CSV table of C-alpha atoms and ligand atoms in Angstrom, one decimal:
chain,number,residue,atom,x,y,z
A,1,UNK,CA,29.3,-9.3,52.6
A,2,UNK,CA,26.0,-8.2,54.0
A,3,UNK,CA,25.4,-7.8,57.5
A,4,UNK,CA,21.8,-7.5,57.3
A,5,UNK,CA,20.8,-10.6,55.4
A,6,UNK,CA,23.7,-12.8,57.4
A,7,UNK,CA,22.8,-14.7,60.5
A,8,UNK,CA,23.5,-13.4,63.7
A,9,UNK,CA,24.2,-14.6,67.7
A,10,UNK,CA,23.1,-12.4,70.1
A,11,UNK,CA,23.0,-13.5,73.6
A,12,UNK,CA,21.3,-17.5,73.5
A,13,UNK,CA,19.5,-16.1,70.6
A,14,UNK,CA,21.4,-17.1,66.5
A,15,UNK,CA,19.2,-14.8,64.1
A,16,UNK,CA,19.1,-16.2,60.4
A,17,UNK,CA,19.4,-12.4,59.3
A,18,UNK,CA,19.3,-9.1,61.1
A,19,UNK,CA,16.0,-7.8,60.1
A,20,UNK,CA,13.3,-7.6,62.9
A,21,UNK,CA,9.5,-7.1,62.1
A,22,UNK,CA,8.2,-4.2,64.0
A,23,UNK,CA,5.1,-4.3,66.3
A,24,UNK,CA,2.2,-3.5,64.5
A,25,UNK,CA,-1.5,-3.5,65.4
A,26,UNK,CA,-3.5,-4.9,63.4
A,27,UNK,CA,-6.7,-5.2,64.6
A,28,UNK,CA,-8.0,-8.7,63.3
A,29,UNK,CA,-8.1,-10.5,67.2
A,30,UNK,CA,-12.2,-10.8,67.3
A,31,UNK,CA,-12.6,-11.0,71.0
A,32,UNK,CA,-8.9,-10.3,71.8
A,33,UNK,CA,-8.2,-13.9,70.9
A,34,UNK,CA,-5.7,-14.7,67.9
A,35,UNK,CA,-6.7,-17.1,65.1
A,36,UNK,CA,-5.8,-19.0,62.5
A,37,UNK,CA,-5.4,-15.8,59.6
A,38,UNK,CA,-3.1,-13.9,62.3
A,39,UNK,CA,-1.1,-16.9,62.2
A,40,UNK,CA,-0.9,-17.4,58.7
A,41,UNK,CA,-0.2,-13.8,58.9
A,42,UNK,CA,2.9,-14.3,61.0
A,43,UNK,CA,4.0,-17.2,59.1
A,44,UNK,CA,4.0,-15.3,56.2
A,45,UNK,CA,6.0,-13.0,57.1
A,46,UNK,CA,8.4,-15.1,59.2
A,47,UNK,CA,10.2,-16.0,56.0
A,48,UNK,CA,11.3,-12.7,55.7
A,49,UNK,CA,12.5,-11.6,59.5
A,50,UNK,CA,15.3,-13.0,61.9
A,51,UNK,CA,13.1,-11.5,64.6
A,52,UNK,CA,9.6,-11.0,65.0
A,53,UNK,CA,8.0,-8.8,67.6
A,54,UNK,CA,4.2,-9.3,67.3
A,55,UNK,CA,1.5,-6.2,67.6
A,56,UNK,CA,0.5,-5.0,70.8
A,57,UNK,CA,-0.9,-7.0,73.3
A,58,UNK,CA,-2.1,-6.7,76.7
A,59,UNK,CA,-1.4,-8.6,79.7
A,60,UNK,CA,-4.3,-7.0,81.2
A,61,UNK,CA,-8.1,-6.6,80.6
A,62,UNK,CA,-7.7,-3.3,81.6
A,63,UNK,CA,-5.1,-2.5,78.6
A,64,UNK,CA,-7.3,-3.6,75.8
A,65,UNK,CA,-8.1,0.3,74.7
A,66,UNK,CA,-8.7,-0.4,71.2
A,67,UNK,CA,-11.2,-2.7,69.4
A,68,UNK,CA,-10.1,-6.7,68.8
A,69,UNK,CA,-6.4,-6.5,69.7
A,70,UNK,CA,-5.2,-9.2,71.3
A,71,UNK,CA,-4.4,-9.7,75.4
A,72,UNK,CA,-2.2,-12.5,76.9
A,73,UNK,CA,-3.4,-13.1,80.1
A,74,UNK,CA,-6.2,-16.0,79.6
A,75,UNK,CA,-6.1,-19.6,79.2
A,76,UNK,CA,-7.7,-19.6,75.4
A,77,UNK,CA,-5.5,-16.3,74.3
A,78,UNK,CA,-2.3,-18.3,75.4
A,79,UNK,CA,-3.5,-21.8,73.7
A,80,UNK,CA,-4.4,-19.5,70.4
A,81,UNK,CA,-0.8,-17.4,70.5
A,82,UNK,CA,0.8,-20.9,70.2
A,83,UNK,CA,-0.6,-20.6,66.5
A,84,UNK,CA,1.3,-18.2,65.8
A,85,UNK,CA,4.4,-19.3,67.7
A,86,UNK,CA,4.6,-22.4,66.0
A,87,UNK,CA,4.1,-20.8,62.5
A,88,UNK,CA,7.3,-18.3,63.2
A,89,UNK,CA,9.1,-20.8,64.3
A,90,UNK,CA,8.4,-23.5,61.2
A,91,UNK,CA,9.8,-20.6,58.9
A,92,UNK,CA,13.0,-20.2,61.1
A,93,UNK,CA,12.1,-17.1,63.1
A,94,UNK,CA,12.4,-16.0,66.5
A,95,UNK,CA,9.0,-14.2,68.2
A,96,UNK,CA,8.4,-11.7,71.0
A,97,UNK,CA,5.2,-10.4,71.9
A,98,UNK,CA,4.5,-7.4,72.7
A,99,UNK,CA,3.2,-6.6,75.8
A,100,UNK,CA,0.8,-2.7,75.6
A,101,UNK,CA,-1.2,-2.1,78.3
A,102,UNK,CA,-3.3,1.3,76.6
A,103,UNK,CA,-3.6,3.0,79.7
A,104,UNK,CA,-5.3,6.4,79.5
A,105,UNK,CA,-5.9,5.6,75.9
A,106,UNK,CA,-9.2,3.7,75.3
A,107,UNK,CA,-12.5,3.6,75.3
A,108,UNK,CA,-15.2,1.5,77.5
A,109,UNK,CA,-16.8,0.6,74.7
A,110,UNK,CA,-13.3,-1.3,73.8
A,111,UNK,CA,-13.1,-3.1,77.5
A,112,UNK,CA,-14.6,-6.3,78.5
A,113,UNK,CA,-17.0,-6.1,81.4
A,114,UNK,CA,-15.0,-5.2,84.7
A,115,UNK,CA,-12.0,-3.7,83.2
A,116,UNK,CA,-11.3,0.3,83.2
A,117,UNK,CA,-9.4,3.0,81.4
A,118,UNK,CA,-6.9,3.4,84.0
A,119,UNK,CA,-3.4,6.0,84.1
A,120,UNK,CA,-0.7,7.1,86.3
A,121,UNK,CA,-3.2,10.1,86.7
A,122,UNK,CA,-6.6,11.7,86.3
A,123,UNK,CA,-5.5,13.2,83.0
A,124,UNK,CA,-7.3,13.2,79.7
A,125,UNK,CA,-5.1,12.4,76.5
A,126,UNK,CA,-6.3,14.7,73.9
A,127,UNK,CA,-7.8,13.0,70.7
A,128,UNK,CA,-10.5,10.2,70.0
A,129,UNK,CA,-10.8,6.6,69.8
A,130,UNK,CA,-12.5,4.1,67.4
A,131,UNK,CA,-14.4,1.8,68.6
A,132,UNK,CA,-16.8,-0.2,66.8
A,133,UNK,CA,-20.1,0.0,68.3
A,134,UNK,CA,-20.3,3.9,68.0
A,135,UNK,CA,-17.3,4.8,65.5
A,136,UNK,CA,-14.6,7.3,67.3
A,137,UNK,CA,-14.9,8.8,70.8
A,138,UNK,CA,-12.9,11.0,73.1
A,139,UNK,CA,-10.7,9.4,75.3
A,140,UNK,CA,-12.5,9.0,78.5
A,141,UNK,CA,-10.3,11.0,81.6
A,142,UNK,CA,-8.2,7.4,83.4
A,143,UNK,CA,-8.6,6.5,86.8
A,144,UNK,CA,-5.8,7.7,88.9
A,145,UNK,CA,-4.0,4.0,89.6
A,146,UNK,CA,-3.8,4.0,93.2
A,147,UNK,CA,-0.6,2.0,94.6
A,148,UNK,CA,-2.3,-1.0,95.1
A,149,UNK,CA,-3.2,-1.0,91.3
A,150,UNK,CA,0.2,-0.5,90.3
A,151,UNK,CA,1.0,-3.5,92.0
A,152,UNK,CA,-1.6,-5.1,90.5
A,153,UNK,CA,-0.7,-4.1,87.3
A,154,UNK,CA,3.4,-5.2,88.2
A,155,UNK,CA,1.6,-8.5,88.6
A,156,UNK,CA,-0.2,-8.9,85.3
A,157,UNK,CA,3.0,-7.9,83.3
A,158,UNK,CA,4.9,-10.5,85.8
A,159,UNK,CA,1.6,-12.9,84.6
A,160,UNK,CA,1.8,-12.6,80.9
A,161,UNK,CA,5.5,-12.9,80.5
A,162,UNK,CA,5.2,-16.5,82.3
A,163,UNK,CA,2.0,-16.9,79.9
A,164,UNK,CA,4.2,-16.4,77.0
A,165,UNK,CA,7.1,-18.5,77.7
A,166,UNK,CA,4.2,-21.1,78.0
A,167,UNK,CA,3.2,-19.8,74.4
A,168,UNK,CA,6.7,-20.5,72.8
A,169,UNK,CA,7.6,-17.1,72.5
A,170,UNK,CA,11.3,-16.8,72.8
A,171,UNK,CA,10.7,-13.5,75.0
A,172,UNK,CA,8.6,-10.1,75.8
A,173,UNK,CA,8.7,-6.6,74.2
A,174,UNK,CA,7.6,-4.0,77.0
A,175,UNK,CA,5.7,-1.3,74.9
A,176,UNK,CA,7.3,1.5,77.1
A,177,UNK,CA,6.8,3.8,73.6
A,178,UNK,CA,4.2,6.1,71.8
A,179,UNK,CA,2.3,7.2,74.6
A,180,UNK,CA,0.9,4.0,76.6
A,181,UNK,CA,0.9,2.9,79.8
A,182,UNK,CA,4.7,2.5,80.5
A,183,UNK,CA,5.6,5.9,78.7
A,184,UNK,CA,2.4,7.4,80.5
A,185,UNK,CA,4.2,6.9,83.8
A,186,UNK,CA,7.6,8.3,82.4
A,187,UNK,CA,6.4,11.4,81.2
A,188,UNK,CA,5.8,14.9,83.1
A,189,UNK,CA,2.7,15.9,81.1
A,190,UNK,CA,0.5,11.7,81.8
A,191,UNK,CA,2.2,11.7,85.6
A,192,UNK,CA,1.4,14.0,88.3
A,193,UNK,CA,1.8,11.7,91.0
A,194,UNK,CA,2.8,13.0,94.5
A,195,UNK,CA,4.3,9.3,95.3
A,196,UNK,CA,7.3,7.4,95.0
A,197,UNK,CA,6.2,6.8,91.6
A,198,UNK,CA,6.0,10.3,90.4
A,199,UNK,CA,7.7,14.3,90.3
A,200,UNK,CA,11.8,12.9,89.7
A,201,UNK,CA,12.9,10.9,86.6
A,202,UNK,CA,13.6,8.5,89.2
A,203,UNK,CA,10.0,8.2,90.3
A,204,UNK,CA,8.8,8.3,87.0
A,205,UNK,CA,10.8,5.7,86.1
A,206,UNK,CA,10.1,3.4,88.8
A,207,UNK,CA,7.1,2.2,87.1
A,208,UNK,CA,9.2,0.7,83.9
A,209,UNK,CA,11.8,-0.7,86.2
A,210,UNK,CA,9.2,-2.9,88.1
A,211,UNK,CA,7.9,-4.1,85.5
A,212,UNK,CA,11.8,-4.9,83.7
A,213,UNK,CA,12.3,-6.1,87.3
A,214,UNK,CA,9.2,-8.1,87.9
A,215,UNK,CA,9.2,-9.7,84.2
A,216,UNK,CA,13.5,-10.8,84.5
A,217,UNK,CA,13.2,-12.1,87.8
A,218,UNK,CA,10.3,-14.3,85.9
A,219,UNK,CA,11.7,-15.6,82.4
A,220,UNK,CA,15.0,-14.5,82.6
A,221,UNK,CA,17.1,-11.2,81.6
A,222,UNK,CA,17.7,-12.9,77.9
A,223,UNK,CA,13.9,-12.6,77.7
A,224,UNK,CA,13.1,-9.7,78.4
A,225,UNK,CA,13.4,-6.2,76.1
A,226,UNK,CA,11.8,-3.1,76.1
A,227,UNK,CA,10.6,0.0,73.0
A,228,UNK,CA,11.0,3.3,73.6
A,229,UNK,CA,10.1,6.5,72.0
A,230,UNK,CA,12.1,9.5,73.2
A,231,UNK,CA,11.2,12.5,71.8
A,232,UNK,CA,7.6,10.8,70.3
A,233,UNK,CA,4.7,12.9,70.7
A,234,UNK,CA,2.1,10.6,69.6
A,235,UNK,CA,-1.5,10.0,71.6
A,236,UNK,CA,-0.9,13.6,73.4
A,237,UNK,CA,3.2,13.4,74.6
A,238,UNK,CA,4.6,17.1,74.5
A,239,UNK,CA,7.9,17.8,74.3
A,240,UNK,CA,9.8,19.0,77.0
A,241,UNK,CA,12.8,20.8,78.3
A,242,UNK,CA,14.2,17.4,80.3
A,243,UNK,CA,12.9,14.7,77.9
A,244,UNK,CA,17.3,14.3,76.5
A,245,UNK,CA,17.9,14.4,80.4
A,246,UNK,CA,15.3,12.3,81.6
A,247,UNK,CA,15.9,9.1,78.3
A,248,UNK,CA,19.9,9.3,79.4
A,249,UNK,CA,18.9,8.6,82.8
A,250,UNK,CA,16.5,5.7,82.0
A,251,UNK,CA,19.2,4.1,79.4
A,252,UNK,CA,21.5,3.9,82.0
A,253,UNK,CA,19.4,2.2,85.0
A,254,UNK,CA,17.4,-0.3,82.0
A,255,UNK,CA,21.3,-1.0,81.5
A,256,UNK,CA,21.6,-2.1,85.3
A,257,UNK,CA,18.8,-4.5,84.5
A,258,UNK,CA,20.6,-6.5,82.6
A,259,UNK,CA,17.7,-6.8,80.0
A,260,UNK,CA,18.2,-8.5,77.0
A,261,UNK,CA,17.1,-5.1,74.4
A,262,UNK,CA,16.4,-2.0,73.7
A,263,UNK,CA,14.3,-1.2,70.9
A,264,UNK,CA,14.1,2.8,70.1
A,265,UNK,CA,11.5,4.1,67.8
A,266,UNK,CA,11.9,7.1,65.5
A,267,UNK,CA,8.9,7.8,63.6
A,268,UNK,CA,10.1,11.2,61.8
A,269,UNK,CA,9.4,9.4,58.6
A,270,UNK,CA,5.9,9.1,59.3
A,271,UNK,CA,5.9,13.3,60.4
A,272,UNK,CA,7.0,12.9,63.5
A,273,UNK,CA,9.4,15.8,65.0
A,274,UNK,CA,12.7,13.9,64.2
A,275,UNK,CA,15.1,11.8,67.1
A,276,UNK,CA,18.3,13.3,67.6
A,277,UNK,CA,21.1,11.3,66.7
A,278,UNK,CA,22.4,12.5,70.0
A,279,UNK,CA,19.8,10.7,72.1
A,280,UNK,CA,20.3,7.5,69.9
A,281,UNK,CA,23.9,7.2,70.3
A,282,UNK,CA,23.0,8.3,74.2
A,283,UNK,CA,21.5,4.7,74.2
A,284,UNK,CA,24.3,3.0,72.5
A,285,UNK,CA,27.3,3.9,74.8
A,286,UNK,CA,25.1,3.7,78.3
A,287,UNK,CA,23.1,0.2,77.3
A,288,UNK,CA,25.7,-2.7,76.9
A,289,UNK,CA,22.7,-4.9,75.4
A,290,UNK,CA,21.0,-5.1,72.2
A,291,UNK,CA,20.1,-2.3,70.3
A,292,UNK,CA,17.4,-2.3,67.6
A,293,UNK,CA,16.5,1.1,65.9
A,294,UNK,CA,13.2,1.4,63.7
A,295,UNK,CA,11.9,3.3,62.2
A,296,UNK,CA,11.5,4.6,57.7
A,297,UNK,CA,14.5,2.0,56.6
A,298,UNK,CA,14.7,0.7,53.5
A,299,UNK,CA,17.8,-2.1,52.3
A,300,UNK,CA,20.1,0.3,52.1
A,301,UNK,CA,19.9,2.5,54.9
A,302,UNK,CA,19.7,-0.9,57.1
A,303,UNK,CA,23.0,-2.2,55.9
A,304,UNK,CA,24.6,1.3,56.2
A,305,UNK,CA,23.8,1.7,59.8
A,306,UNK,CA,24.4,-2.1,60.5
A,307,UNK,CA,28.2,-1.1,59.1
A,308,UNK,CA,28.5,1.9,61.4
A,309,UNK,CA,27.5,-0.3,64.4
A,310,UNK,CA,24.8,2.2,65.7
A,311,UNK,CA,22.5,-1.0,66.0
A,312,UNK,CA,22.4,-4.7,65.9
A,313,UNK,CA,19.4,-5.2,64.5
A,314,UNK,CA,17.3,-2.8,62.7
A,315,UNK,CA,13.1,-3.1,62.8
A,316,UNK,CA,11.4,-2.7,59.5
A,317,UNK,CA,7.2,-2.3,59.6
A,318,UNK,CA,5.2,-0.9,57.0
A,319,UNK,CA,7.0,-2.5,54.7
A,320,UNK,CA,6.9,-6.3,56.2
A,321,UNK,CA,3.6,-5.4,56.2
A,322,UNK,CA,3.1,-5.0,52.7
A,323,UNK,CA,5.5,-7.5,51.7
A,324,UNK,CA,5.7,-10.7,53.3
A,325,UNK,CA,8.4,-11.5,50.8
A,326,UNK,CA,10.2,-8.7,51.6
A,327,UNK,CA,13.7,-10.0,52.5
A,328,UNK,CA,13.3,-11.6,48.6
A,329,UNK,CA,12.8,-8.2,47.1
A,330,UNK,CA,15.4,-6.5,49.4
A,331,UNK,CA,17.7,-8.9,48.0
A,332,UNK,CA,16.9,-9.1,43.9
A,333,UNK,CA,16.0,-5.0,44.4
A,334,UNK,CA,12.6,-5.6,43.3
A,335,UNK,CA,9.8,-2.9,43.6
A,336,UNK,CA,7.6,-3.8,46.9
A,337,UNK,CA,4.0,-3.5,47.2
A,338,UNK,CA,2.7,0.0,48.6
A,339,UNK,CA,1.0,-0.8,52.1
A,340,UNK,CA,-2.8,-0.1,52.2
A,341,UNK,CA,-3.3,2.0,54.8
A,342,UNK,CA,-7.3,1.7,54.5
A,343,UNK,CA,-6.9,-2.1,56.0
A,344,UNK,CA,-4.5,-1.2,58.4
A,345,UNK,CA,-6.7,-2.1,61.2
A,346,UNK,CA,-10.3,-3.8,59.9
A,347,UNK,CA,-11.1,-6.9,60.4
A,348,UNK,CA,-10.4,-10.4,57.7
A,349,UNK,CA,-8.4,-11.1,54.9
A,350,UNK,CA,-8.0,-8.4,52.9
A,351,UNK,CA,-4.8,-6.3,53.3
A,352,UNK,CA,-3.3,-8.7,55.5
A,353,UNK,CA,-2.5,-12.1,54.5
A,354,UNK,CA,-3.8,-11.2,50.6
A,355,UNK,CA,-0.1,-8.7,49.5
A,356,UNK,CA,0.9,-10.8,46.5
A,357,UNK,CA,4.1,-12.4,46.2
A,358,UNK,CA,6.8,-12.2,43.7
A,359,UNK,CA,6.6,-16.3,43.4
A,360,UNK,CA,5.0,-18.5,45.7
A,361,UNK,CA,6.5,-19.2,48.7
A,362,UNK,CA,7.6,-23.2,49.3
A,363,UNK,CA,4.9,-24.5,51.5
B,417,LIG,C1,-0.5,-0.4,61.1
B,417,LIG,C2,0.6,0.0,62.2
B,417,LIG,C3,0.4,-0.5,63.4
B,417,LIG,C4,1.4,-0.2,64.4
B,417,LIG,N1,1.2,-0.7,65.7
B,417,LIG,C5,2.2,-0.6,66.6
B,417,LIG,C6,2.2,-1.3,67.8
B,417,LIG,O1,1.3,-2.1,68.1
B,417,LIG,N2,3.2,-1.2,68.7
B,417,LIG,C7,4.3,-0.4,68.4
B,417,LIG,O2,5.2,-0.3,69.2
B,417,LIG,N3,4.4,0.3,67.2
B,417,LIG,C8,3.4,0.2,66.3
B,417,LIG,N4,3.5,0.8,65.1
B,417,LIG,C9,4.7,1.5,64.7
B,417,LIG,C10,5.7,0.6,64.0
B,417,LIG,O3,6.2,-0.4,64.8
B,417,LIG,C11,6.9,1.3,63.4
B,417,LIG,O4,7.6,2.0,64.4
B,417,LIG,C12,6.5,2.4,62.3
B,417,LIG,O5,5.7,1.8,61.4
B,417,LIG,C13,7.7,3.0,61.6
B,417,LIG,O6,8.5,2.0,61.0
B,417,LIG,P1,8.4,1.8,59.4
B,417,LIG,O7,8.8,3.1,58.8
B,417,LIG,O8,9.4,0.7,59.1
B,417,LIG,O9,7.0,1.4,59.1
B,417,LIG,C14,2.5,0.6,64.1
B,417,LIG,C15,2.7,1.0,62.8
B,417,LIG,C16,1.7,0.7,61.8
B,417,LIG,C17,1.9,1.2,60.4
């Protein structure tokens, strides 16, 4: 009997299989609003996934670094994200968002009037950013967030988790992976604070916990999970001597939270210096929650680590993305549409709710 493609109960949560959709941005929120293609999108896709955790999305104007992804934090973004809601839910799937505040990685020319490029520090991430008045620019240097911004920010992550309950999400993702805000706090090389919430792994870590603190205490533990990258390098994140050290510490005190998930990322398959199995099964005996791995699985691989117990759910992305029917094809072993990655992030129709389908889906 498969595991993957058999339903599942998890916390309040019954999956109908055990295959999650993976955060990806996508680009097509024209004035960080959803619409009606990103939820025909989702729905498309929701026939295919127990879980889906939508693309990036910031509960802050201030975490909107790159051009039309969408935010949750106003009144027209949370009426536009029950869309999308609605359409997951009519094909039988459960939906997180997920919440990415950019941080140090932006642009102004990204931002709405008001809002800043802001970081746990003054320091530049190397590297550019598209944006699409003026094509890509370097990174601008953040504004060192002073304490009373952090509290702010607390706030706005506290904000759009209530925002999303009201959206008929089921719960949050807190992107605390691949080099944004959250991760920008955790790591040595983003953070060279002097106050309680930098130098130690515990001060870098305070940051996160807040926020898994601030957003619990407002929807509930069951609603509440959080991606990591240990070991990910992406947007400027070297290596370093404590990173194994430093992950085995935050699995333990994101266990004392009680939150609902733990999501790791392992993007080796996309060239990525490669996750130790080490640090992976690091997270499996110190967090007594969920565990979702990602990261270059196909069927096969899925069911095989599904067997082993090394996850409960396993996260599938670029090739949901390029096959809405994908749970079909997974099943009958049909060959899957390659994913275009020229249409990865432009705007409209084409290479995102235009993958053909092996038959058409039931209305
Ligand atoms: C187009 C694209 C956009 C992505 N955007 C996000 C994102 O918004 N948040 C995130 O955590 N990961 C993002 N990712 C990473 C994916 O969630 C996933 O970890 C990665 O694609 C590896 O999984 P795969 O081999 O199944 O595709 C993105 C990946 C792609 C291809």
């Amino acid at each position: 009997m498969s595991l993957l493609y058999s339903p599942v109960t998890l916390g309040p949560y019954t999956f109908k299989n055990r295959i999650v959709m993976s955060p990806m941005t996508r680009s097509r929120a024209v004035g960080n609003v959803p619409d009606d293609l990103m939820a025909e999108y989702y729905r498309q896709r929701a026939s295919s996934a127990g879980l889906i955790i939508t693309e990036g999305t910031s509960p802050s104007p201030n975490g909107l670094g790159y051009p039309r992804i969408p935010g949750i934090f106003s009144a027209a973004q949370v009426a536009a994200w029950k869309k999308v809601t609605d359409a997951a839910h009519s094909k039988g799937a459960k939906i997180f968002v997920q919440l990415m505040h950019t941080g140090r990685i932006g642009h102004p020319n990204n931002l709405p009037q008001g809002a800043a490029v802001v970081g746990p520090s003054a320091v530049l991430a190397a590297g550019e950013m598209y944006t699409d008045a003026e094509g890509p620019k370097p990174h601008p240097t953040p504004k060192a967030m002073t304490e009373a911004d952090i509290k702010a920010a607390i706030a706005e992550y506290e904000h759009a988790a209530k925002d999303a309950v009201a959206a008929g999400f089921e719960g949050i993702e807190l992107h605390g992976a691949n080099g944004y805000l959250l991760e920008q706090f955790i790591r040595p090389a983003s953070n060279k604070r002097t106050d309680g919430y930098g130098g130690s792994i515990e001060n870098r870590a305070r940051f996160v916990l807040d926020v898994v603190k601030a957003t619990t205490a407002a929807i509930g533990k069951d609603k509440v999970g959080i991606r990591l990258s240990p070991f990910g390098v992406f947007n400027d994140m070297p290596l370093y001597p404590e990173m194994e050290a430093d992950y085995a510490y935050l699995a333990r005190a994101l266990n004392a939270t009680g939150l609902f998930y733990i999501h790791l990322v392992d993007h080796s398959p996309m060239g990525a210096p490669a996750v130790p199995q080490s640090i992976k099964d690091a997270f499996r005996k110190q967090f007594k929650g969920v565990l979702i791995l990602s990261g270059g699985y196909d069927a096969a691989r899925a069911e095989s680590d599904l067997e082993a117990r090394k996850a409960d759910l396993i996260a599938v992305g670029r090739p949901l993305l390029a096959n809405p029917d994908l749970l079909e094809r997974w099943k009958t072993g049909a060959v899957l549409n390659a994913p275009d990655m020229d249409t990865f992030y432009t705007p409209g129709a084409k290479g995102y709710t235009d993958y053909p389908v092996l038959a058409p889906q039931p209305a």
